[in-house]
PDB file of N, CA and C in Angstrom:
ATOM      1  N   UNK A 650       0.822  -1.182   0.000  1.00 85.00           N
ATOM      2  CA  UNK A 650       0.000   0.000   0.000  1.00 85.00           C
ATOM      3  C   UNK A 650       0.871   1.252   0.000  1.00 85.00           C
ATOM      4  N   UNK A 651       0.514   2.425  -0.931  1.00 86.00           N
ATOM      5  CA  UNK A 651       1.216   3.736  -0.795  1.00 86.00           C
ATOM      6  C   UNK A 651       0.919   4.538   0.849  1.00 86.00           C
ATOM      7  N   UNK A 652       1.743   5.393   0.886  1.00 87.00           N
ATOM      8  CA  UNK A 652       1.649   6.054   2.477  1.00 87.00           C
ATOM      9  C   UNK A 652       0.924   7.316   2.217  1.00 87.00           C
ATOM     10  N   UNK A 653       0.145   7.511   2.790  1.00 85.00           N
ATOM     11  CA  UNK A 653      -0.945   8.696   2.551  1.00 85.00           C
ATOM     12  C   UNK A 653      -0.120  10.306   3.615  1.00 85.00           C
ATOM     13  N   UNK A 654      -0.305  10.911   2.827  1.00 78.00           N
ATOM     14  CA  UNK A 654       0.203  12.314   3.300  1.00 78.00           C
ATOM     15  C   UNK A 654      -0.873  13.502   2.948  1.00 78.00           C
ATOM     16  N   UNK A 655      -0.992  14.173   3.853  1.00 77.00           N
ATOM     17  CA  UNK A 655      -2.098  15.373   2.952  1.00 77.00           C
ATOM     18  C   UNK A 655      -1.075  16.286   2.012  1.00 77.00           C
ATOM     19  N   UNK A 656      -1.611  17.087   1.063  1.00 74.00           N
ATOM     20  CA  UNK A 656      -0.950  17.722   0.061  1.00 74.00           C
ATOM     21  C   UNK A 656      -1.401  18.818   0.345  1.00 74.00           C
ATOM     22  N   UNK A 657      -0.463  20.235  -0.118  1.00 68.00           N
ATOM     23  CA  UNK A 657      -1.506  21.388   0.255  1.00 68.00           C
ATOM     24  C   UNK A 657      -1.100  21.936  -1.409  1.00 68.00           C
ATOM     25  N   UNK A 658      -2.198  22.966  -2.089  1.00 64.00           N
ATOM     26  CA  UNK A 658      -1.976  23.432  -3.145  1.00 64.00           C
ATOM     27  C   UNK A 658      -2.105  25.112  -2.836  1.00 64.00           C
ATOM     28  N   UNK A 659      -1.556  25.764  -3.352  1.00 61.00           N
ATOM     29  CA  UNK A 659      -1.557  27.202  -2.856  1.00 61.00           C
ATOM     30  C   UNK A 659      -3.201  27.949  -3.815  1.00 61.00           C
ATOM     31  N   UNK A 660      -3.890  28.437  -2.979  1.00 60.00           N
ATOM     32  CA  UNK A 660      -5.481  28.774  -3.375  1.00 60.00           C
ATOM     33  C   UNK A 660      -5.396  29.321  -4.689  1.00 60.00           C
ATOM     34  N   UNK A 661      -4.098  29.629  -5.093  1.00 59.00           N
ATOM     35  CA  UNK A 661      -4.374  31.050  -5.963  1.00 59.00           C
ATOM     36  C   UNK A 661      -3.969  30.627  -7.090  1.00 59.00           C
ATOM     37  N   UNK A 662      -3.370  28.995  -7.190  1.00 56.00           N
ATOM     38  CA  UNK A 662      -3.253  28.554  -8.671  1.00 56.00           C
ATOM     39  C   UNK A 662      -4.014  27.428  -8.185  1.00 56.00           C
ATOM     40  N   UNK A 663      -4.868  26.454  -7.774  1.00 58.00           N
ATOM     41  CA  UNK A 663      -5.369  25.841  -7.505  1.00 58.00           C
ATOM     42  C   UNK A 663      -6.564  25.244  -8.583  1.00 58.00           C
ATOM     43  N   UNK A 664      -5.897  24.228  -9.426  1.00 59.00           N
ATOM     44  CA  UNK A 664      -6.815  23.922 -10.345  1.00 59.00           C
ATOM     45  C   UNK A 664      -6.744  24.893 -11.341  1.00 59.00           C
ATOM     46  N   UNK A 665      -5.924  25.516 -11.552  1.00 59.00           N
ATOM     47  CA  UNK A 665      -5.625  26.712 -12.957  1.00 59.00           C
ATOM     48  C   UNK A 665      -4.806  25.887 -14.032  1.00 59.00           C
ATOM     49  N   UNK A 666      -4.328  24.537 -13.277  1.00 59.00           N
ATOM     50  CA  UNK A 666      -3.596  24.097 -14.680  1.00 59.00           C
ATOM     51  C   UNK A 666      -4.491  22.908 -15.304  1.00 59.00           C
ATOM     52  N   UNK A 667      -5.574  23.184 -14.853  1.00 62.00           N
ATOM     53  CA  UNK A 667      -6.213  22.022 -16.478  1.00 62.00           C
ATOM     54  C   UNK A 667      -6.565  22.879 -17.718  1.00 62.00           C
ATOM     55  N   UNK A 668      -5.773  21.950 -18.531  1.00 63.00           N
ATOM     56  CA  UNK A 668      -5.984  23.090 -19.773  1.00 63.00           C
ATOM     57  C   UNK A 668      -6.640  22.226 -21.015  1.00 63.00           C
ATOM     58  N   UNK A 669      -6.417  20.831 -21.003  1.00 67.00           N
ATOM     59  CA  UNK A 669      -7.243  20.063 -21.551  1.00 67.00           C
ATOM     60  C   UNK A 669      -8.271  19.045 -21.053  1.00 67.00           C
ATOM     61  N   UNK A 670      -9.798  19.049 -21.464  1.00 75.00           N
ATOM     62  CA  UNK A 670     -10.160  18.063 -21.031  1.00 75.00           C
ATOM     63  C   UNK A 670     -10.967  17.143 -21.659  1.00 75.00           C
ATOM     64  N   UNK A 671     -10.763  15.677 -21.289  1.00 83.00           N
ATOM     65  CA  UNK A 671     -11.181  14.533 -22.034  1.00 83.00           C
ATOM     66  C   UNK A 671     -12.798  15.049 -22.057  1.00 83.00           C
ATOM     67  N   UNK A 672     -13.093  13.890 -23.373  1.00 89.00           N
ATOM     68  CA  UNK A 672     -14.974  13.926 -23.810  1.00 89.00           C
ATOM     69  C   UNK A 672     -15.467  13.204 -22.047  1.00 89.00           C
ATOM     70  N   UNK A 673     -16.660  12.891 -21.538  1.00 91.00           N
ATOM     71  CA  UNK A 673     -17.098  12.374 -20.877  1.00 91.00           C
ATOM     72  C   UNK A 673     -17.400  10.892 -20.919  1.00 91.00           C
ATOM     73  N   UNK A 674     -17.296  10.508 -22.156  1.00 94.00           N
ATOM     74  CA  UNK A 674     -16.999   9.095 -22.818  1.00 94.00           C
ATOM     75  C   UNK A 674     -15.633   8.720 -22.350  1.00 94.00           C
ATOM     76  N   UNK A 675     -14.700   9.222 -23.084  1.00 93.00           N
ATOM     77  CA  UNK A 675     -13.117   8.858 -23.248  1.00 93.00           C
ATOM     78  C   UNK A 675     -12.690   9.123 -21.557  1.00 93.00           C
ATOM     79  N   UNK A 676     -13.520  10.218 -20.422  1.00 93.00           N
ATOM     80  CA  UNK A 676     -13.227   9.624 -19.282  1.00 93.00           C
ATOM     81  C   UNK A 676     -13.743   8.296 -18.377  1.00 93.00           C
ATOM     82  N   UNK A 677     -14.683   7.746 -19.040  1.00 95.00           N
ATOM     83  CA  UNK A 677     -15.736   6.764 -18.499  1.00 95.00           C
ATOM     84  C   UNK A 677     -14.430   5.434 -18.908  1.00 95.00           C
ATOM     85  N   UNK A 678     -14.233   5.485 -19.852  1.00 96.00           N
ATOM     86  CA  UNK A 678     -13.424   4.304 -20.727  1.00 96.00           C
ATOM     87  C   UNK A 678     -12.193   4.369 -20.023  1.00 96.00           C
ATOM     88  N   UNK A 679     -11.161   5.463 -19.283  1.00 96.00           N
ATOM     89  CA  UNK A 679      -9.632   5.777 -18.943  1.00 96.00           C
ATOM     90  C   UNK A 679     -10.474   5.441 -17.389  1.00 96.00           C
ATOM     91  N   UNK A 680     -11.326   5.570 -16.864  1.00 96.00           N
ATOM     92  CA  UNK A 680     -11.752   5.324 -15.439  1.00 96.00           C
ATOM     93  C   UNK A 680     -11.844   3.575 -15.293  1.00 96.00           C
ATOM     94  N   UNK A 681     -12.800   3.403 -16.083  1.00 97.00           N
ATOM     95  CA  UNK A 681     -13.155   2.295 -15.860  1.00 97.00           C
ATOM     96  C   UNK A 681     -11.374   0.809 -16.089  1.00 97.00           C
ATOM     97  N   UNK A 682     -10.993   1.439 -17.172  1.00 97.00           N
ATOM     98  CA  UNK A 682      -9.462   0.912 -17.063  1.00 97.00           C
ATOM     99  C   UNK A 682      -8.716   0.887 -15.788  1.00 97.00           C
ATOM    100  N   UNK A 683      -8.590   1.932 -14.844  1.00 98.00           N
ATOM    101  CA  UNK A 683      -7.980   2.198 -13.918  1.00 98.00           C
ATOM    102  C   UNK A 683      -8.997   1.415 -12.814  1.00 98.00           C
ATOM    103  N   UNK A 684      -9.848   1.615 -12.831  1.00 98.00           N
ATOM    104  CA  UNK A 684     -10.647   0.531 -11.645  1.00 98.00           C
ATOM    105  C   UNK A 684     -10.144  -0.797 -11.684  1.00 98.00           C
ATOM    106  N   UNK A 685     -10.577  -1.132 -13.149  1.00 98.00           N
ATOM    107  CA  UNK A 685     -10.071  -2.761 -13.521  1.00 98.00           C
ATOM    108  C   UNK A 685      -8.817  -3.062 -13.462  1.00 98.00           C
ATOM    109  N   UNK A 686      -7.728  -2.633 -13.566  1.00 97.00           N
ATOM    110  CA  UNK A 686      -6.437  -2.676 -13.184  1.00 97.00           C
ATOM    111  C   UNK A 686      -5.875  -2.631 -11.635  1.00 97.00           C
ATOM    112  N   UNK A 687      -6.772  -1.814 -10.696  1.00 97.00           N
ATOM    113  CA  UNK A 687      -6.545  -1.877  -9.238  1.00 97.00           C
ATOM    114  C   UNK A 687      -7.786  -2.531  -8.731  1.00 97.00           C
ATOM    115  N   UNK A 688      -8.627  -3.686  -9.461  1.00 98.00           N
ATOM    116  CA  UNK A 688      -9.574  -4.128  -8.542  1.00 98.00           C
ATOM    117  C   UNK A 688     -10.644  -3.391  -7.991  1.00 98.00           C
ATOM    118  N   UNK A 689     -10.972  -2.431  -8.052  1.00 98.00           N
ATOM    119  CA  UNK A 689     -11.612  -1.609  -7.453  1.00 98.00           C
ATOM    120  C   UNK A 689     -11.139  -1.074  -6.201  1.00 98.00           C
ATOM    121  N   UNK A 690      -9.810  -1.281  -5.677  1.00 98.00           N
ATOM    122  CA  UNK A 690      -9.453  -1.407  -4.465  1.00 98.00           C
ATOM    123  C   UNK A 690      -8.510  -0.031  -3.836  1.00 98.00           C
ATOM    124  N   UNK A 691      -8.770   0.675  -2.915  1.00 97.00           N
ATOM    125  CA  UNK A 691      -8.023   1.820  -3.014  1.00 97.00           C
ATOM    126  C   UNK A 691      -6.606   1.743  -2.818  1.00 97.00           C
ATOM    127  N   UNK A 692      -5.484   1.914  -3.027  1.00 97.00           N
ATOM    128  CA  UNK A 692      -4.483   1.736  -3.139  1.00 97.00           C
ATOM    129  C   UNK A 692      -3.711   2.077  -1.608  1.00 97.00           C
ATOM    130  N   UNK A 693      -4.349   3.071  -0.799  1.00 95.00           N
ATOM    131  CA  UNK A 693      -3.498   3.428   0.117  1.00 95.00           C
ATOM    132  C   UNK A 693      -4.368   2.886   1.365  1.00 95.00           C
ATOM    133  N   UNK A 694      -5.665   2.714   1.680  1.00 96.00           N
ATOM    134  CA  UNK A 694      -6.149   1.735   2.816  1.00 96.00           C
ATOM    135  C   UNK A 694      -6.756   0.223   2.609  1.00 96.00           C
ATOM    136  N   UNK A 695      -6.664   0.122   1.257  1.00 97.00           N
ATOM    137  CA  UNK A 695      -6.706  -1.345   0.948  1.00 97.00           C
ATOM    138  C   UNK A 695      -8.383  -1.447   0.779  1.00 97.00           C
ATOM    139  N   UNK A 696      -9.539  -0.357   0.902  1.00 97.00           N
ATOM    140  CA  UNK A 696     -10.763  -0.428   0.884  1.00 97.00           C
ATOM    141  C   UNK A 696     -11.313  -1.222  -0.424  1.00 97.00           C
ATOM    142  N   UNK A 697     -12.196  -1.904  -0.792  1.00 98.00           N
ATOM    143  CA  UNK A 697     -12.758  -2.004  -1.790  1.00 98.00           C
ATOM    144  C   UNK A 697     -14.128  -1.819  -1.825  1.00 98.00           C
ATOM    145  N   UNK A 698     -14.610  -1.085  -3.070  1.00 97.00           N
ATOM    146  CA  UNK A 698     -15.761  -1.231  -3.478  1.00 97.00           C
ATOM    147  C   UNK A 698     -16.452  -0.839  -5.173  1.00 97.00           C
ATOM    148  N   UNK A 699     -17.099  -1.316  -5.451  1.00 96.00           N
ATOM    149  CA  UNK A 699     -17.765  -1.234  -6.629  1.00 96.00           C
ATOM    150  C   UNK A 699     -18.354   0.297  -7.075  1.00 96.00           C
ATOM    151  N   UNK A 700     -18.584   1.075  -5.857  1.00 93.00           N
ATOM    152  CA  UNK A 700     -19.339   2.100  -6.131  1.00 93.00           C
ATOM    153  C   UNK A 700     -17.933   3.457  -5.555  1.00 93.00           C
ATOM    154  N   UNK A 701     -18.070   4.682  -5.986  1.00 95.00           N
ATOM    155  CA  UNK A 701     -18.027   5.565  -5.361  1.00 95.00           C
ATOM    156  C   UNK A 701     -16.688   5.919  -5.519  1.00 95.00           C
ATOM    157  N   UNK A 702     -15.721   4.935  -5.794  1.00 98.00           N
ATOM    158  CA  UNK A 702     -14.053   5.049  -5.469  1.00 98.00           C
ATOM    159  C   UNK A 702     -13.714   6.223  -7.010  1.00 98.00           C
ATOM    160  N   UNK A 703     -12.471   6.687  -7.026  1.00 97.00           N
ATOM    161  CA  UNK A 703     -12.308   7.818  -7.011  1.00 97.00           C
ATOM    162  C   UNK A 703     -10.908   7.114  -8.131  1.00 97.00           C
ATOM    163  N   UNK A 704     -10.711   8.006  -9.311  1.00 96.00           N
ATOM    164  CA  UNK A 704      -9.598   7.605 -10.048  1.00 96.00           C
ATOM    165  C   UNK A 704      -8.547   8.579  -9.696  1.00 96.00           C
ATOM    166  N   UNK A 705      -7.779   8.958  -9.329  1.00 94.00           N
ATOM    167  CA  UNK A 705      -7.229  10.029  -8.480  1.00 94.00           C
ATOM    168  C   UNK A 705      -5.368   9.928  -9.440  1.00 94.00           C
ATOM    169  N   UNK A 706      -5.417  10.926  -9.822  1.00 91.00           N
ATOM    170  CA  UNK A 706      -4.032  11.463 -10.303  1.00 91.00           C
ATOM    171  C   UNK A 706      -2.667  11.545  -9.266  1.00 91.00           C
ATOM    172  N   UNK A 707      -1.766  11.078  -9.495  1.00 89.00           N
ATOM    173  CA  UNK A 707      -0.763  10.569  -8.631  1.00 89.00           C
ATOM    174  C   UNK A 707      -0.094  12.387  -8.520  1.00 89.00           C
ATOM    175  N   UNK A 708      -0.007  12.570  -9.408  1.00 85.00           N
ATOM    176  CA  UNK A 708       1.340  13.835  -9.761  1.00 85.00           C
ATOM    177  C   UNK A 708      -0.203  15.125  -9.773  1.00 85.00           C
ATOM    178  N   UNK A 709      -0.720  14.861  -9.322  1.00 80.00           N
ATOM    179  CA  UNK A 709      -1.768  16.102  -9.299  1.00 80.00           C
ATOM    180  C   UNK A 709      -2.137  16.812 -10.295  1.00 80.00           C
ATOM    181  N   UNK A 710      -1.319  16.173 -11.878  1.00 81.00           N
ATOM    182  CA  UNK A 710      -1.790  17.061 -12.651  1.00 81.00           C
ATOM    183  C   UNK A 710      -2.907  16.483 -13.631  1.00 81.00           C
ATOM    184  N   UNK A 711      -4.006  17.168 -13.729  1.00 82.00           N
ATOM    185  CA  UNK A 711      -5.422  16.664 -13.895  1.00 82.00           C
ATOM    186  C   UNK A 711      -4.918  16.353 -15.679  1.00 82.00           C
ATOM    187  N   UNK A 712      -3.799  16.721 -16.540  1.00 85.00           N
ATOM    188  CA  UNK A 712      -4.070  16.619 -17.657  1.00 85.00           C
ATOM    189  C   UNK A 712      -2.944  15.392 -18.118  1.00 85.00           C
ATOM    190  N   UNK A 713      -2.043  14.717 -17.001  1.00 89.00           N
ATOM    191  CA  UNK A 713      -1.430  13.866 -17.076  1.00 89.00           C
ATOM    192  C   UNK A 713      -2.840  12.367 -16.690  1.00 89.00           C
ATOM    193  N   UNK A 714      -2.686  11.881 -17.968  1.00 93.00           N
ATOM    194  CA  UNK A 714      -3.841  10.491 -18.212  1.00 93.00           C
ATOM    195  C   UNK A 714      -2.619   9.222 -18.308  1.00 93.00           C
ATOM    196  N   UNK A 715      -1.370   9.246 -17.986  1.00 94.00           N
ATOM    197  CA  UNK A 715      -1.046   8.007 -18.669  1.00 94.00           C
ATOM    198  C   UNK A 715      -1.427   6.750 -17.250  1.00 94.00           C
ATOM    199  N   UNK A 716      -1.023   5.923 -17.449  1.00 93.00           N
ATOM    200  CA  UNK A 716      -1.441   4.894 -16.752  1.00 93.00           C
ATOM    201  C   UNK A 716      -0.604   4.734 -15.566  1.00 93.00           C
ATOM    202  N   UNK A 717       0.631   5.438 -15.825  1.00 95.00           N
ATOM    203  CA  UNK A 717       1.656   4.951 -14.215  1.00 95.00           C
ATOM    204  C   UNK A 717       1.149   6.168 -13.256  1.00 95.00           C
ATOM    205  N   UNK A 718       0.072   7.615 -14.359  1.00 95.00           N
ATOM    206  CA  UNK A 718      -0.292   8.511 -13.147  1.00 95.00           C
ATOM    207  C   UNK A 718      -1.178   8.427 -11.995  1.00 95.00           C
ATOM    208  N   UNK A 719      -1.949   7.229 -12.807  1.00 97.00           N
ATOM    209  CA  UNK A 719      -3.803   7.222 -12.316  1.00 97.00           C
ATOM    210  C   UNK A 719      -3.978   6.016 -11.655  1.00 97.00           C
ATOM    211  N   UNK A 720      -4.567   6.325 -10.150  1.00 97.00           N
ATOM    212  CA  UNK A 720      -4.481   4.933  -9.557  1.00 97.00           C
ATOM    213  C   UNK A 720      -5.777   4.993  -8.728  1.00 97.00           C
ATOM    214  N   UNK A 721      -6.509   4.166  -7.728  1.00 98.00           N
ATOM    215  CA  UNK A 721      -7.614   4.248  -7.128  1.00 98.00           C
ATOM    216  C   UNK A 721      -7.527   4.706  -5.774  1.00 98.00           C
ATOM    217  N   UNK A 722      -7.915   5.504  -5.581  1.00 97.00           N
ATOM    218  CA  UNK A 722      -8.264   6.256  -4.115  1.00 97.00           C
ATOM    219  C   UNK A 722      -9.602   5.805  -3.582  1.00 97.00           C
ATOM    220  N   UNK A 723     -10.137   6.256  -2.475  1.00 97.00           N
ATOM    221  CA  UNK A 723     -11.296   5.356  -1.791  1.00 97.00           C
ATOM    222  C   UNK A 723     -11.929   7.487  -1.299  1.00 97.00           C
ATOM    223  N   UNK A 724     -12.668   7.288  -0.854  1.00 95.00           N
ATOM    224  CA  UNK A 724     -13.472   8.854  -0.439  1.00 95.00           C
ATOM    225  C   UNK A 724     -12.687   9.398   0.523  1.00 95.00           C
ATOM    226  N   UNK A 725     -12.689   8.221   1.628  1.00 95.00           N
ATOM    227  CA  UNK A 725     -11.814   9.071   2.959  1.00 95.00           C
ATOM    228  C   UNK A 725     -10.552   9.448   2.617  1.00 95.00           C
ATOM    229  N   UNK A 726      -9.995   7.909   2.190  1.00 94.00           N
ATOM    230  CA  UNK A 726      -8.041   8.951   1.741  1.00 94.00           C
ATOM    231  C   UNK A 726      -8.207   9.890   0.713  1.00 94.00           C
ATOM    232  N   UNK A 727      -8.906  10.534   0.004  1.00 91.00           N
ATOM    233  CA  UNK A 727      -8.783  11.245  -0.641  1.00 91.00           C
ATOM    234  C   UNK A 727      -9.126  12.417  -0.011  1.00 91.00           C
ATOM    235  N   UNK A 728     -10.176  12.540   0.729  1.00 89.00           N
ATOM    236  CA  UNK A 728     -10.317  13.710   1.897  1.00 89.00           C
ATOM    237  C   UNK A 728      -9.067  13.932   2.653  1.00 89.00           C
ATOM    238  N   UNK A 729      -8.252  12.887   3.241  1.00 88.00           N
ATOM    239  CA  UNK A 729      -7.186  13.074   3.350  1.00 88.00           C
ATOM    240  C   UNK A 729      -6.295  13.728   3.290  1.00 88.00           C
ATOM    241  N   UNK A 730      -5.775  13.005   1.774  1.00 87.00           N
ATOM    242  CA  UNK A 730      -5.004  13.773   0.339  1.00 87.00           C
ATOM    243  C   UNK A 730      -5.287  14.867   0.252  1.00 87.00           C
ATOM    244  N   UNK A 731      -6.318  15.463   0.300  1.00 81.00           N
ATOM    245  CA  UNK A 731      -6.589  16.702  -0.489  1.00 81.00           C
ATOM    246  C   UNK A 731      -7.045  17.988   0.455  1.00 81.00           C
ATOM    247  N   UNK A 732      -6.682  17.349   2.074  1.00 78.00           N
ATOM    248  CA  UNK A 732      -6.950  18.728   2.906  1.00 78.00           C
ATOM    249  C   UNK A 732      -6.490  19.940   3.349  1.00 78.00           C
ATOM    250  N   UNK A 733      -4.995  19.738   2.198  1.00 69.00           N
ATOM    251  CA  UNK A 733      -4.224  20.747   2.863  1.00 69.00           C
ATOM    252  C   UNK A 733      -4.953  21.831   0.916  1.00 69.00           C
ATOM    253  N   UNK A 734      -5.489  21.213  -0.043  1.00 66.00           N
ATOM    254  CA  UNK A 734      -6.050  22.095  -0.509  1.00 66.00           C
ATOM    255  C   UNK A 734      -6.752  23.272  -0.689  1.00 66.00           C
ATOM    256  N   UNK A 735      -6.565  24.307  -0.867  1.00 59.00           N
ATOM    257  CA  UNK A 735      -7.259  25.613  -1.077  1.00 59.00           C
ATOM    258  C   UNK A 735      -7.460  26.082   0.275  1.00 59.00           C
ATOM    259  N   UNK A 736      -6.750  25.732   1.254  1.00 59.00           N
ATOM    260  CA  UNK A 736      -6.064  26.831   2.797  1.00 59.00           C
ATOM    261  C   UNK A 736      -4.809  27.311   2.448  1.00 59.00           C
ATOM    262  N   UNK A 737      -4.329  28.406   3.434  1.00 58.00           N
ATOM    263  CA  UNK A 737      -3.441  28.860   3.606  1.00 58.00           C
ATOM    264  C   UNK A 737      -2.463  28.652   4.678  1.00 58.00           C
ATOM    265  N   UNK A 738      -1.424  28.105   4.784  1.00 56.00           N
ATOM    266  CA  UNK A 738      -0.694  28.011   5.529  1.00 56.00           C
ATOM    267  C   UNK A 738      -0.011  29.209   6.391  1.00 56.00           C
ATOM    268  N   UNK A 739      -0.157  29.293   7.927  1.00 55.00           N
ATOM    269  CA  UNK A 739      -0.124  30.631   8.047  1.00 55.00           C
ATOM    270  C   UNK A 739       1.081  30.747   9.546  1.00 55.00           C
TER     271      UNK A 739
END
């Protein structure tokens, strides 16, 4: 299992770098690959389930699709992951 750390992104570029984005098809098809390749299983608490899990970008960048980026996250570690997002460190 990977080791979960929260990430923080600074508010003020936060999500400013997607600059391309897939059809809603061609993400259904790159999701569903990445499920089937990790089982449905989240990678960092070992959760599984069929519903709800999360295809989650390793390198944070939403326009990197290749396959060593994209792995399965579960709801909670991704709340996790993603709480040091859009605060300020002060």
């Amino acid at each position: 299992m990977k080791k979960l750390y929260p990430s923080f992104a600074n508010p003020e570029t936060w999500r400013d770098n997607i600059k391309e984005e897939l059809s809603k098809e061609a993400w259904k098809v790159l999701r569903s690959k990445v499920m089937n390749k990790h089982n449905y299983t989240c990678q960092y608490c070992g959760f599984k389930a069929y519903k709800w899990q999360i295809a989650h970008h390793i390198d944070g960048n939403p326009n990197n699709n290749s396959d060593e980026n994209l792995t399965v996250i579960c709801q909670m570690c991704n709340l996790i992951l993603h709480s040091g997002q859009g605060c300020e460190i002060q």
